Amino acid sequence: MIRKILWLALLAMAVPAGAQAPAPDVIAVVHVAIDTSKPGVEISRHIYGQFAEHLGRGIYEGIWVGENSKIPNTHGYRKDVVAALKAIHVPNVRWPGGCFGDLYDWRDGIGPRAKRPVRVNVHWGGVTEDNSFGTHEFMNFSELIGADAYVSLNVGSLTPYDSAQWLEYMTSDSKSSLANERRRNGRAKPWNLHFVGIGNETWGCGGNMRSEYAADINRRYATFAGTPREMGSLKIASGSHDDNYDFAEAMMRDGGKFDGLSVHYYTVPRVFRDKGPATGFPESEWASTLAHALHIDEIVSKTAAIMDKYDPAKKIGLYVDEWGTWYDQEAGSHPGFLYQQSSLRDAEVAALSLNIFQRHSDRVKGANIAQMINVLQAMILTDKEKMVLTPTYHVFDMYQVFMGAVPYSAKVDGKTYREGVPMLDVSAARGKDGKLYLAMVNTDPSHAVQVITNLTGTAHGRVLTAFAMDAHNSFDAPNMVRPIPFKNSNTADGKLAFDMPA
Ligand code: AHR
Protein backbone atom coordinates (compact mmCIF):
# COMPACT_ATOMS: atom_id res chain seq x y z
CA MET A 1 0.00 0.00 0.00
CA ILE A 2 1.36 3.40 -0.88
CA ARG A 3 0.84 5.79 1.98
CA LYS A 4 -0.92 9.08 1.51
CA ILE A 5 1.98 11.11 2.77
CA LEU A 6 5.16 10.96 0.76
CA TRP A 7 8.33 12.76 1.58
CA LEU A 8 11.12 13.50 -0.79
CA ALA A 9 14.80 14.03 -0.61
CA LEU A 10 15.60 15.60 -3.95
CA LEU A 11 18.72 16.69 -5.69
CA ALA A 12 18.76 18.87 -8.76
CA MET A 13 20.56 21.97 -10.00
CA ALA A 14 20.86 25.04 -12.19
CA VAL A 15 19.02 27.93 -10.61
CA PRO A 16 20.28 30.69 -8.34
CA ALA A 17 20.55 29.55 -4.75
CA GLY A 18 17.62 30.49 -2.61
CA ALA A 19 15.30 30.68 -5.61
CA GLN A 20 12.75 28.05 -6.54
CA ALA A 21 13.57 25.95 -9.59
CA PRO A 22 12.78 27.88 -12.80
CA ALA A 23 10.19 26.76 -15.31
CA PRO A 24 12.05 24.03 -17.17
CA ASP A 25 13.41 24.84 -20.69
CA VAL A 26 13.12 21.36 -22.03
CA ILE A 27 11.19 18.59 -20.41
CA ALA A 28 12.29 15.01 -20.81
CA VAL A 29 9.84 12.53 -19.36
CA VAL A 30 11.10 9.76 -17.11
CA HIS A 31 8.82 7.11 -15.62
CA VAL A 32 9.66 5.77 -12.18
CA ALA A 33 7.97 2.64 -10.79
CA ILE A 34 8.50 1.92 -7.10
CA ASP A 35 7.80 -1.66 -6.04
CA THR A 36 6.71 -1.56 -2.42
CA SER A 37 5.74 -5.26 -2.43
CA LYS A 38 9.32 -6.48 -1.94
CA PRO A 39 11.15 -4.62 0.85
CA GLY A 40 14.94 -4.99 0.76
CA VAL A 41 17.43 -5.31 3.62
CA GLU A 42 17.52 -2.36 6.04
CA ILE A 43 20.00 0.36 5.02
CA SER A 44 22.84 0.52 7.54
CA ARG A 45 23.23 3.96 9.06
CA HIS A 46 26.99 3.38 8.86
CA ILE A 47 27.07 4.02 5.10
CA TYR A 48 26.94 7.74 5.96
CA GLY A 49 30.25 7.49 7.87
CA GLN A 50 33.23 9.85 7.68
CA PHE A 51 36.99 9.60 7.51
CA ALA A 52 39.39 11.87 9.43
CA GLU A 53 43.10 11.31 8.79
CA HIS A 54 46.12 13.21 10.08
CA LEU A 55 46.38 14.96 6.73
CA GLY A 56 46.59 18.66 5.97
CA ARG A 57 44.09 20.69 7.98
CA GLY A 58 41.66 17.83 8.49
CA ILE A 59 42.38 17.26 12.18
CA TYR A 60 44.43 20.30 13.16
CA GLU A 61 42.29 23.41 12.61
CA GLY A 62 39.44 21.30 11.18
CA ILE A 63 38.53 19.56 14.44
CA TRP A 64 41.16 20.43 16.98
CA VAL A 65 42.33 23.95 17.76
CA GLY A 66 43.42 23.37 21.35
CA GLU A 67 42.01 24.79 24.54
CA ASN A 68 43.96 28.07 24.31
CA SER A 69 42.79 28.95 20.80
CA LYS A 70 40.88 32.16 20.08
CA ILE A 71 38.59 30.06 17.90
CA PRO A 72 35.59 29.20 20.10
CA ASN A 73 36.11 25.66 21.34
CA THR A 74 34.98 23.09 23.88
CA HIS A 75 38.01 21.44 25.48
CA GLY A 76 39.98 22.14 22.28
CA TYR A 77 37.34 21.02 19.71
CA ARG A 78 35.99 23.84 17.58
CA LYS A 79 32.37 24.56 18.49
CA ASP A 80 31.10 25.41 14.99
CA VAL A 81 32.38 22.14 13.51
CA VAL A 82 31.06 20.03 16.38
CA ALA A 83 27.59 21.61 16.03
CA ALA A 84 27.55 21.06 12.25
CA LEU A 85 28.57 17.40 12.59
CA LYS A 86 26.04 16.76 15.34
CA ALA A 87 23.30 18.15 13.10
CA ILE A 88 23.88 15.43 10.47
CA HIS A 89 24.23 12.63 13.06
CA VAL A 90 27.54 11.30 11.78
CA PRO A 91 27.30 7.55 12.53
CA ASN A 92 31.02 6.76 12.68
CA VAL A 93 34.43 8.34 12.14
CA ARG A 94 37.45 6.41 10.84
CA TRP A 95 40.86 7.47 12.23
CA PRO A 96 43.92 7.96 12.23
CA GLY A 97 44.47 6.90 8.59
CA GLY A 98 44.72 6.23 5.75
CA CYS A 99 48.37 6.03 4.91
CA PHE A 100 49.18 7.95 8.09
CA GLY A 101 47.89 5.06 10.18
CA ASP A 102 50.56 2.58 9.11
CA LEU A 103 53.35 4.71 10.54
CA TYR A 104 51.42 5.75 13.62
CA ASP A 105 52.52 4.67 17.09
CA TRP A 106 49.58 5.10 19.48
CA ARG A 107 51.99 5.69 22.38
CA ASP A 108 53.01 9.00 20.75
CA GLY A 109 49.51 10.35 21.32
CA ILE A 110 48.82 9.74 25.02
CA GLY A 111 49.89 11.49 28.21
CA PRO A 112 50.58 15.19 28.81
CA ARG A 113 50.51 16.96 25.44
CA ALA A 114 53.64 18.99 26.12
CA LYS A 115 55.62 15.78 26.52
CA ARG A 116 54.40 14.00 23.42
CA PRO A 117 57.03 13.37 20.74
CA VAL A 118 57.10 15.32 17.48
CA ARG A 119 57.25 13.21 14.32
CA VAL A 120 57.35 13.89 10.59
CA ASN A 121 54.19 13.19 8.62
CA VAL A 122 56.02 11.63 5.68
CA HIS A 123 52.93 10.86 3.67
CA TRP A 124 51.28 14.25 3.80
CA GLY A 125 53.45 17.25 3.14
CA GLY A 126 56.40 16.26 5.35
CA VAL A 127 55.09 18.54 8.09
CA THR A 128 55.72 17.95 11.77
CA GLU A 129 53.08 16.14 13.77
CA ASP A 130 53.10 17.12 17.43
CA ASN A 131 50.65 14.40 18.42
CA SER A 132 48.48 16.83 20.36
CA PHE A 133 45.49 14.99 18.89
CA GLY A 134 45.83 11.38 19.99
CA THR A 135 43.72 8.53 21.33
CA HIS A 136 41.96 10.51 24.09
CA GLU A 137 41.28 13.44 21.81
CA PHE A 138 39.84 11.22 19.08
CA MET A 139 37.75 8.93 21.26
CA ASN A 140 36.35 11.88 23.23
CA PHE A 141 35.60 13.69 19.96
CA SER A 142 33.62 10.70 18.69
CA GLU A 143 31.61 10.72 21.88
CA LEU A 144 31.12 14.48 21.66
CA ILE A 145 29.53 14.30 18.21
CA GLY A 146 27.65 11.08 19.03
CA ALA A 147 29.53 8.94 16.48
CA ASP A 148 30.90 5.42 16.81
CA ALA A 149 34.67 5.17 16.72
CA TYR A 150 36.44 3.34 13.88
CA VAL A 151 40.14 2.95 14.74
CA SER A 152 42.48 1.68 12.05
CA LEU A 153 45.39 -0.34 13.43
CA ASN A 154 48.97 -0.08 12.22
CA VAL A 155 49.71 -3.46 10.64
CA GLY A 156 52.26 -2.05 8.21
CA SER A 157 55.03 -1.12 10.62
CA LEU A 158 54.08 -2.18 14.17
CA THR A 159 53.53 -5.61 15.69
CA PRO A 160 50.30 -7.42 16.64
CA TYR A 161 51.43 -6.93 20.25
CA ASP A 162 51.34 -3.12 19.81
CA SER A 163 47.82 -3.36 18.40
CA ALA A 164 46.70 -5.58 21.28
CA GLN A 165 48.13 -3.12 23.80
CA TRP A 166 46.40 -0.17 22.15
CA LEU A 167 43.06 -1.98 22.19
CA GLU A 168 43.50 -2.95 25.83
CA TYR A 169 44.37 0.65 26.69
CA MET A 170 41.17 1.91 25.06
CA THR A 171 38.67 -0.76 25.99
CA SER A 172 39.66 -2.61 29.17
CA ASP A 173 37.75 -2.04 32.40
CA SER A 174 40.19 -4.23 34.33
CA LYS A 175 42.89 -3.24 36.79
CA SER A 176 45.60 -3.90 34.18
CA SER A 177 48.55 -1.53 33.97
CA LEU A 178 47.33 -0.26 30.59
CA ALA A 179 43.79 0.40 31.83
CA ASN A 180 45.25 2.19 34.85
CA GLU A 181 47.51 4.24 32.61
CA ARG A 182 44.41 5.34 30.68
CA ARG A 183 42.77 6.30 33.98
CA ARG A 184 45.82 8.30 35.02
CA ASN A 185 45.62 10.06 31.66
CA GLY A 186 42.11 11.23 32.44
CA ARG A 187 39.67 8.59 31.25
CA ALA A 188 38.17 6.37 33.94
CA LYS A 189 35.76 4.23 31.93
CA PRO A 190 36.79 2.39 28.78
CA TRP A 191 35.62 3.84 25.50
CA ASN A 192 33.31 1.90 23.27
CA LEU A 193 35.10 0.87 20.10
CA HIS A 194 32.67 -0.15 17.37
CA PHE A 195 35.04 -0.79 14.45
CA VAL A 196 38.62 -2.09 14.45
CA GLY A 197 40.34 -1.69 11.07
CA ILE A 198 43.03 -4.32 10.46
CA GLY A 199 45.36 -2.03 8.52
CA ASN A 200 44.77 0.16 5.49
CA GLU A 201 45.53 -0.37 1.81
CA THR A 202 47.87 -3.31 2.41
CA TRP A 203 48.35 -3.35 -1.38
CA GLY A 204 49.93 0.15 -1.26
CA CYS A 205 51.01 2.57 1.48
CA GLY A 206 49.99 0.00 4.12
CA GLY A 207 52.93 -2.27 3.27
CA ASN A 208 52.97 -2.98 -0.49
CA MET A 209 52.02 -6.56 0.25
CA ARG A 210 51.02 -9.34 -2.11
CA SER A 211 47.40 -10.36 -1.71
CA GLU A 212 48.25 -13.79 -0.24
CA TYR A 213 50.60 -12.22 2.29
CA ALA A 214 47.98 -9.57 3.17
CA ALA A 215 45.49 -12.34 3.89
CA ASP A 216 48.00 -14.04 6.21
CA ILE A 217 48.73 -10.73 7.90
CA ASN A 218 45.02 -10.24 8.48
CA ARG A 219 44.73 -13.70 10.07
CA ARG A 220 47.60 -12.90 12.38
CA TYR A 221 46.67 -9.36 13.43
CA ALA A 222 42.95 -10.13 13.73
CA THR A 223 43.83 -12.96 16.14
CA PHE A 224 45.27 -10.48 18.61
CA ALA A 225 42.99 -7.53 17.90
CA GLY A 226 40.67 -8.27 20.79
CA THR A 227 38.25 -6.06 22.68
CA PRO A 228 35.87 -7.18 25.45
CA ARG A 229 33.32 -9.60 23.98
CA GLU A 230 30.33 -7.59 25.22
CA MET A 231 31.58 -4.59 23.21
CA GLY A 232 30.83 -6.45 20.00
CA SER A 233 33.52 -4.61 18.03
CA LEU A 234 33.61 -5.44 14.32
CA LYS A 235 36.93 -6.21 12.62
CA ILE A 236 37.33 -4.80 9.13
CA ALA A 237 39.93 -6.44 6.85
CA SER A 238 41.76 -4.30 4.31
CA GLY A 239 40.58 -5.35 0.85
CA SER A 240 40.79 -4.23 -2.75
CA HIS A 241 40.64 -0.96 -4.66
CA ASP A 242 39.33 0.21 -8.00
CA ASP A 243 39.12 -2.61 -10.56
CA ASN A 244 41.58 -4.84 -8.73
CA TYR A 245 39.78 -7.74 -7.09
CA ASP A 246 42.76 -9.89 -6.01
CA PHE A 247 42.81 -8.65 -2.44
CA ALA A 248 39.06 -9.20 -2.00
CA GLU A 249 39.38 -12.75 -3.31
CA ALA A 250 42.47 -13.59 -1.22
CA MET A 251 41.03 -12.05 1.92
CA MET A 252 37.70 -13.87 1.62
CA ARG A 253 39.48 -17.16 0.87
CA ASP A 254 42.37 -17.03 3.35
CA GLY A 255 42.01 -13.99 5.60
CA GLY A 256 40.75 -15.78 8.70
CA LYS A 257 37.99 -14.37 10.88
CA PHE A 258 36.68 -10.85 10.31
CA ASP A 259 33.35 -9.05 10.09
CA GLY A 260 33.87 -6.65 7.24
CA LEU A 261 35.92 -6.29 4.07
CA SER A 262 36.97 -2.87 2.89
CA VAL A 263 37.21 -1.49 -0.63
CA HIS A 264 38.51 1.93 -1.69
CA TYR A 265 37.51 3.92 -4.74
CA TYR A 266 38.16 7.56 -5.65
CA THR A 267 36.42 9.45 -8.44
CA VAL A 268 38.62 11.60 -10.69
CA PRO A 269 37.38 13.53 -13.73
CA ARG A 270 40.28 12.44 -15.98
CA VAL A 271 43.03 10.05 -14.83
CA PHE A 272 44.82 9.87 -11.49
CA ARG A 273 48.10 11.54 -12.54
CA ASP A 274 46.17 14.41 -14.21
CA LYS A 275 42.93 14.64 -12.29
CA GLY A 276 41.45 17.97 -13.33
CA PRO A 277 40.33 21.04 -11.38
CA ALA A 278 37.62 21.15 -8.71
CA THR A 279 35.98 24.23 -10.26
CA GLY A 280 36.09 25.92 -13.66
CA PHE A 281 35.73 22.63 -15.52
CA PRO A 282 33.97 22.04 -18.86
CA GLU A 283 30.74 20.04 -19.16
CA SER A 284 32.76 17.10 -20.52
CA GLU A 285 34.36 16.83 -17.05
CA TRP A 286 31.01 17.13 -15.31
CA ALA A 287 29.90 14.14 -17.40
CA SER A 288 33.09 12.10 -16.98
CA THR A 289 33.08 12.69 -13.22
CA LEU A 290 29.52 11.41 -12.88
CA ALA A 291 30.27 8.43 -15.13
CA HIS A 292 33.36 7.59 -13.05
CA ALA A 293 31.39 7.96 -9.83
CA LEU A 294 28.76 5.52 -11.10
CA HIS A 295 31.54 3.00 -11.79
CA ILE A 296 31.53 2.21 -8.08
CA ASP A 297 28.34 0.24 -8.74
CA GLU A 298 30.34 -2.27 -10.81
CA ILE A 299 33.08 -2.43 -8.17
CA VAL A 300 30.56 -3.06 -5.40
CA SER A 301 28.70 -5.65 -7.51
CA LYS A 302 31.84 -7.58 -8.47
CA THR A 303 33.23 -7.48 -4.93
CA ALA A 304 29.86 -8.62 -3.58
CA ALA A 305 29.88 -11.52 -6.06
CA ILE A 306 33.28 -12.64 -4.74
CA MET A 307 31.99 -12.34 -1.18
CA ASP A 308 28.87 -14.36 -2.08
CA LYS A 309 31.10 -17.30 -3.10
CA TYR A 310 32.69 -17.53 0.35
CA ASP A 311 29.92 -16.03 2.47
CA PRO A 312 26.55 -16.85 0.90
CA ALA A 313 24.76 -16.02 4.16
CA LYS A 314 26.10 -12.45 3.89
CA LYS A 315 27.49 -12.34 7.40
CA ILE A 316 30.48 -10.25 6.32
CA GLY A 317 29.75 -6.66 5.38
CA LEU A 318 31.36 -4.69 2.57
CA TYR A 319 32.78 -1.39 3.84
CA VAL A 320 33.62 1.27 1.26
CA ASP A 321 35.74 2.95 3.86
CA GLU A 322 37.32 5.48 1.49
CA TRP A 323 35.37 7.04 -1.36
CA GLY A 324 34.82 10.47 -2.90
CA THR A 325 36.20 12.89 -5.46
CA TRP A 326 39.89 13.66 -5.82
CA TYR A 327 40.91 16.72 -7.87
CA ASP A 328 44.06 18.75 -8.44
CA GLN A 329 44.61 20.45 -5.14
CA GLU A 330 43.69 24.15 -4.85
CA ALA A 331 46.33 26.50 -6.25
CA GLY A 332 48.29 28.08 -3.42
CA SER A 333 47.40 25.43 -0.84
CA HIS A 334 50.14 23.51 0.96
CA PRO A 335 51.55 20.69 -1.20
CA GLY A 336 50.38 17.31 0.07
CA PHE A 337 47.41 18.71 2.00
CA LEU A 338 44.80 17.61 -0.60
CA TYR A 339 42.69 20.72 -0.08
CA GLN A 340 40.03 21.09 -2.78
CA GLN A 341 36.83 23.04 -3.30
CA SER A 342 33.58 21.11 -3.23
CA SER A 343 30.90 22.11 -5.73
CA LEU A 344 27.46 21.06 -6.89
CA ARG A 345 29.23 18.39 -8.99
CA ASP A 346 30.43 16.83 -5.72
CA ALA A 347 26.89 16.90 -4.38
CA GLU A 348 25.80 14.87 -7.40
CA VAL A 349 28.66 12.40 -6.85
CA ALA A 350 27.68 12.07 -3.19
CA ALA A 351 24.02 11.46 -3.99
CA LEU A 352 24.73 8.99 -6.79
CA SER A 353 27.18 7.08 -4.58
CA LEU A 354 24.84 6.96 -1.59
CA ASN A 355 22.02 5.78 -3.88
CA ILE A 356 24.27 2.92 -5.01
CA PHE A 357 25.18 1.95 -1.45
CA GLN A 358 21.49 2.09 -0.51
CA ARG A 359 20.62 -0.20 -3.41
CA HIS A 360 23.28 -2.67 -2.23
CA SER A 361 22.04 -2.65 1.37
CA ASP A 362 22.20 -6.44 1.56
CA ARG A 363 26.01 -6.33 1.40
CA VAL A 364 27.22 -2.75 1.92
CA LYS A 365 27.19 -2.20 5.68
CA GLY A 366 29.41 0.83 5.92
CA ALA A 367 31.12 3.60 3.97
CA ASN A 368 33.38 6.51 4.86
CA ILE A 369 33.61 9.54 2.63
CA ALA A 370 37.13 10.91 2.26
CA GLN A 371 37.42 13.11 4.14
CA MET A 372 35.44 14.95 6.77
CA ILE A 373 37.04 18.42 6.89
CA ASN A 374 39.41 20.38 4.60
CA VAL A 375 40.63 17.27 2.73
CA LEU A 376 39.34 15.89 -0.62
CA GLN A 377 35.51 15.71 -0.80
CA ALA A 378 34.95 17.42 2.51
CA MET A 379 31.74 18.08 4.41
CA ILE A 380 33.18 21.22 5.91
CA LEU A 381 35.87 23.74 4.95
CA THR A 382 37.55 26.05 7.42
CA ASP A 383 39.79 29.07 7.15
CA LYS A 384 41.05 29.82 10.64
CA GLU A 385 37.94 30.99 12.54
CA LYS A 386 35.67 30.78 9.49
CA MET A 387 33.69 27.68 8.55
CA VAL A 388 31.58 26.81 5.54
CA LEU A 389 29.33 23.82 4.81
CA THR A 390 29.85 22.26 1.39
CA PRO A 391 27.14 21.03 -1.01
CA THR A 392 28.23 17.50 -0.02
CA TYR A 393 27.37 18.29 3.60
CA HIS A 394 23.86 19.23 2.48
CA VAL A 395 23.47 15.90 0.68
CA PHE A 396 24.40 14.05 3.89
CA ASP A 397 21.88 16.20 5.70
CA MET A 398 19.13 15.42 3.17
CA TYR A 399 19.92 11.69 3.28
CA GLN A 400 19.51 11.36 7.04
CA VAL A 401 16.00 10.02 6.43
CA PHE A 402 17.54 6.92 4.86
CA MET A 403 19.41 5.84 8.00
CA GLY A 404 17.86 2.51 8.95
CA ALA A 405 15.24 2.78 6.20
CA VAL A 406 13.97 -0.23 4.23
CA PRO A 407 14.69 0.08 0.51
CA TYR A 408 12.40 -0.68 -2.42
CA SER A 409 13.39 -1.22 -6.01
CA ALA A 410 12.82 1.78 -8.26
CA LYS A 411 12.62 1.07 -11.99
CA VAL A 412 13.60 4.12 -14.00
CA ASP A 413 12.54 4.31 -17.61
CA GLY A 414 13.83 7.28 -19.54
CA LYS A 415 16.65 8.77 -21.53
CA THR A 416 20.29 8.86 -20.62
CA TYR A 417 22.31 12.03 -20.16
CA ARG A 418 25.53 10.49 -21.54
CA GLU A 419 26.54 6.93 -22.25
CA GLY A 420 26.38 5.04 -18.95
CA VAL A 421 24.83 7.99 -17.11
CA PRO A 422 21.04 7.84 -16.78
CA MET A 423 19.38 11.24 -16.76
CA LEU A 424 17.63 10.34 -13.52
CA ASP A 425 18.88 8.17 -10.68
CA VAL A 426 16.43 7.15 -7.95
CA SER A 427 16.65 5.44 -4.59
CA ALA A 428 13.43 4.70 -2.68
CA ALA A 429 12.95 3.52 0.90
CA ARG A 430 10.47 3.41 3.75
CA GLY A 431 11.89 5.52 6.57
CA LYS A 432 11.82 4.52 10.21
CA ASP A 433 8.94 6.99 10.60
CA GLY A 434 6.84 4.96 8.13
CA LYS A 435 7.01 7.53 5.34
CA LEU A 436 8.17 6.75 1.83
CA TYR A 437 11.27 8.66 0.78
CA LEU A 438 12.70 9.17 -2.69
CA ALA A 439 16.17 10.47 -3.47
CA MET A 440 16.28 11.61 -7.08
CA VAL A 441 19.29 12.92 -8.97
CA ASN A 442 18.95 14.75 -12.28
CA THR A 443 22.38 14.33 -13.87
CA ASP A 444 21.78 16.64 -16.85
CA PRO A 445 23.17 20.14 -16.22
CA SER A 446 21.02 21.81 -18.88
CA HIS A 447 17.77 19.90 -19.20
CA ALA A 448 14.89 19.61 -16.79
CA VAL A 449 13.03 16.38 -16.37
CA GLN A 450 9.43 15.54 -15.66
CA VAL A 451 9.29 12.52 -13.38
CA ILE A 452 6.06 10.54 -13.51
CA THR A 453 5.75 7.93 -10.79
CA ASN A 454 3.38 5.04 -10.12
CA LEU A 455 2.52 6.60 -6.75
CA THR A 456 -0.49 8.43 -5.47
CA GLY A 457 -0.66 10.81 -2.53
CA THR A 458 1.03 14.06 -1.75
CA ALA A 459 4.67 14.94 -1.48
CA HIS A 460 7.03 17.45 -0.10
CA GLY A 461 10.76 17.64 0.30
CA ARG A 462 13.86 19.65 -0.48
CA VAL A 463 15.86 20.40 -3.58
CA LEU A 464 19.54 21.29 -3.81
CA THR A 465 20.08 23.71 -6.67
CA ALA A 466 22.57 26.24 -7.97
CA PHE A 467 23.29 28.43 -10.95
CA ALA A 468 26.30 26.65 -12.40
CA MET A 469 27.91 23.21 -12.55
CA ASP A 470 30.75 24.34 -10.29
CA ALA A 471 28.68 26.51 -7.94
CA HIS A 472 30.07 26.23 -4.43
CA ASN A 473 29.98 27.83 -1.02
CA SER A 474 32.82 30.12 -0.09
CA PHE A 475 33.74 31.94 3.12
CA ASP A 476 32.39 35.15 1.58
CA ALA A 477 29.23 33.54 0.16
CA PRO A 478 28.49 30.52 2.35
CA ASN A 479 24.91 29.91 1.16
CA MET A 480 25.27 29.77 -2.63
CA VAL A 481 24.32 26.09 -2.63
CA ARG A 482 21.88 24.98 0.02
CA PRO A 483 18.66 22.97 0.07
CA ILE A 484 15.37 24.80 -0.32
CA PRO A 485 11.77 23.54 -0.13
CA PHE A 486 10.68 21.72 -3.27
CA LYS A 487 7.40 22.97 -4.65
CA ASN A 488 7.15 21.38 -8.08
CA SER A 489 5.11 18.26 -7.39
CA ASN A 490 1.85 17.72 -9.28
CA THR A 491 -0.14 14.91 -10.87
CA ALA A 492 0.02 13.39 -14.35
CA ASP A 493 -2.66 10.86 -15.33
CA GLY A 494 -3.65 10.67 -11.67
CA LYS A 495 -0.12 9.79 -10.57
CA LEU A 496 2.32 11.78 -8.54
CA ALA A 497 4.76 13.70 -10.76
CA PHE A 498 7.65 16.07 -10.21
CA ASP A 499 9.29 18.73 -12.35
CA MET A 500 12.95 18.58 -11.57
CA PRO A 501 15.09 21.40 -12.90
CA ALA A 502 18.28 20.82 -14.84
O1 AHR B 1 42.46 9.79 1.62
C1 AHR B 1 43.78 10.00 1.20
C2 AHR B 1 44.57 8.71 1.05
O2 AHR B 1 44.00 7.94 0.02
C3 AHR B 1 44.55 7.77 2.23
O3 AHR B 1 45.51 8.10 3.17
C4 AHR B 1 44.87 6.45 1.62
O4 AHR B 1 44.34 5.37 2.33
C5 AHR B 1 44.28 6.57 0.22
O5 AHR B 1 45.14 6.12 -0.76
PDB file of N, CA and C and ligand atoms in Angstrom, residues 51 53 55 98-99 124 200-201 266 322 326 371 376, ligand 1:
ATOM      1  N   PHE A  51      35.589  10.006   7.365  1.00  0.00           N
ATOM      2  CA  PHE A  51      36.994   9.601   7.511  1.00  0.00           C
ATOM      3  C   PHE A  51      37.797  10.846   7.902  1.00  0.00           C
ATOM      4  N   GLU A  53      41.699  11.743   8.727  1.00  0.00           N
ATOM      5  CA  GLU A  53      43.096  11.314   8.795  1.00  0.00           C
ATOM      6  C   GLU A  53      43.971  12.475   9.256  1.00  0.00           C
ATOM      7  N   LEU A  55      46.033  14.550   8.096  1.00  0.00           N
ATOM      8  CA  LEU A  55      46.382  14.960   6.733  1.00  0.00           C
ATOM      9  C   LEU A  55      45.964  16.416   6.572  1.00  0.00           C
ATOM     10  N   GLY A  98      43.781   5.625   6.657  1.00  0.00           N
ATOM     11  CA  GLY A  98      44.719   6.228   5.754  1.00  0.00           C
ATOM     12  C   GLY A  98      46.184   5.806   5.911  1.00  0.00           C
ATOM     13  N   CYS A  99      46.929   6.331   4.935  1.00  0.00           N
ATOM     14  CA  CYS A  99      48.367   6.027   4.905  1.00  0.00           C
ATOM     15  C   CYS A  99      49.042   6.431   6.210  1.00  0.00           C
ATOM     16  N   TRP A 124      52.097  13.083   4.132  1.00  0.00           N
ATOM     17  CA  TRP A 124      51.280  14.250   3.800  1.00  0.00           C
ATOM     18  C   TRP A 124      52.012  15.560   4.079  1.00  0.00           C
ATOM     19  N   ASN A 200      45.321  -0.685   6.557  1.00  0.00           N
ATOM     20  CA  ASN A 200      44.766   0.158   5.494  1.00  0.00           C
ATOM     21  C   ASN A 200      45.564  -0.046   4.215  1.00  0.00           C
ATOM     22  N   GLU A 201      44.874  -0.271   3.122  1.00  0.00           N
ATOM     23  CA  GLU A 201      45.533  -0.367   1.812  1.00  0.00           C
ATOM     24  C   GLU A 201      46.819  -1.190   1.890  1.00  0.00           C
ATOM     25  N   TYR A 266      38.234   6.099  -5.503  1.00  0.00           N
ATOM     26  CA  TYR A 266      38.156   7.557  -5.649  1.00  0.00           C
ATOM     27  C   TYR A 266      37.706   7.910  -7.066  1.00  0.00           C
ATOM     28  N   GLU A 322      36.792   4.231   2.079  1.00  0.00           N
ATOM     29  CA  GLU A 322      37.320   5.477   1.487  1.00  0.00           C
ATOM     30  C   GLU A 322      36.660   5.637   0.128  1.00  0.00           C
ATOM     31  N   TRP A 326      38.491  13.252  -6.036  1.00  0.00           N
ATOM     32  CA  TRP A 326      39.887  13.663  -5.824  1.00  0.00           C
ATOM     33  C   TRP A 326      40.286  14.498  -7.023  1.00  0.00           C
ATOM     34  N   GLN A 371      37.312  13.251   2.691  1.00  0.00           N
ATOM     35  CA  GLN A 371      37.421  13.112   4.135  1.00  0.00           C
ATOM     36  C   GLN A 371      36.525  14.164   4.775  1.00  0.00           C
ATOM     37  N   LEU A 376      40.107  16.563   0.450  1.00  0.00           N
ATOM     38  CA  LEU A 376      39.344  15.891  -0.617  1.00  0.00           C
ATOM     39  C   LEU A 376      37.864  16.309  -0.577  1.00  0.00           C
TER      40      LEU A 376
HETATM   41  O1  AHR B   1      42.462   9.787   1.624  1.00  0.00           O
HETATM   42  C1  AHR B   1      43.776  10.000   1.204  1.00  0.00           C
HETATM   43  C2  AHR B   1      44.565   8.709   1.055  1.00  0.00           C
HETATM   44  O2  AHR B   1      44.004   7.940   0.023  1.00  0.00           O
HETATM   45  C3  AHR B   1      44.553   7.771   2.230  1.00  0.00           C
HETATM   46  O3  AHR B   1      45.513   8.100   3.168  1.00  0.00           O
HETATM   47  C4  AHR B   1      44.865   6.448   1.619  1.00  0.00           C
HETATM   48  O4  AHR B   1      44.336   5.373   2.333  1.00  0.00           O
HETATM   49  C5  AHR B   1      44.282   6.573   0.220  1.00  0.00           C
HETATM   50  O5  AHR B   1      45.142   6.120  -0.762  1.00  0.00           O
END
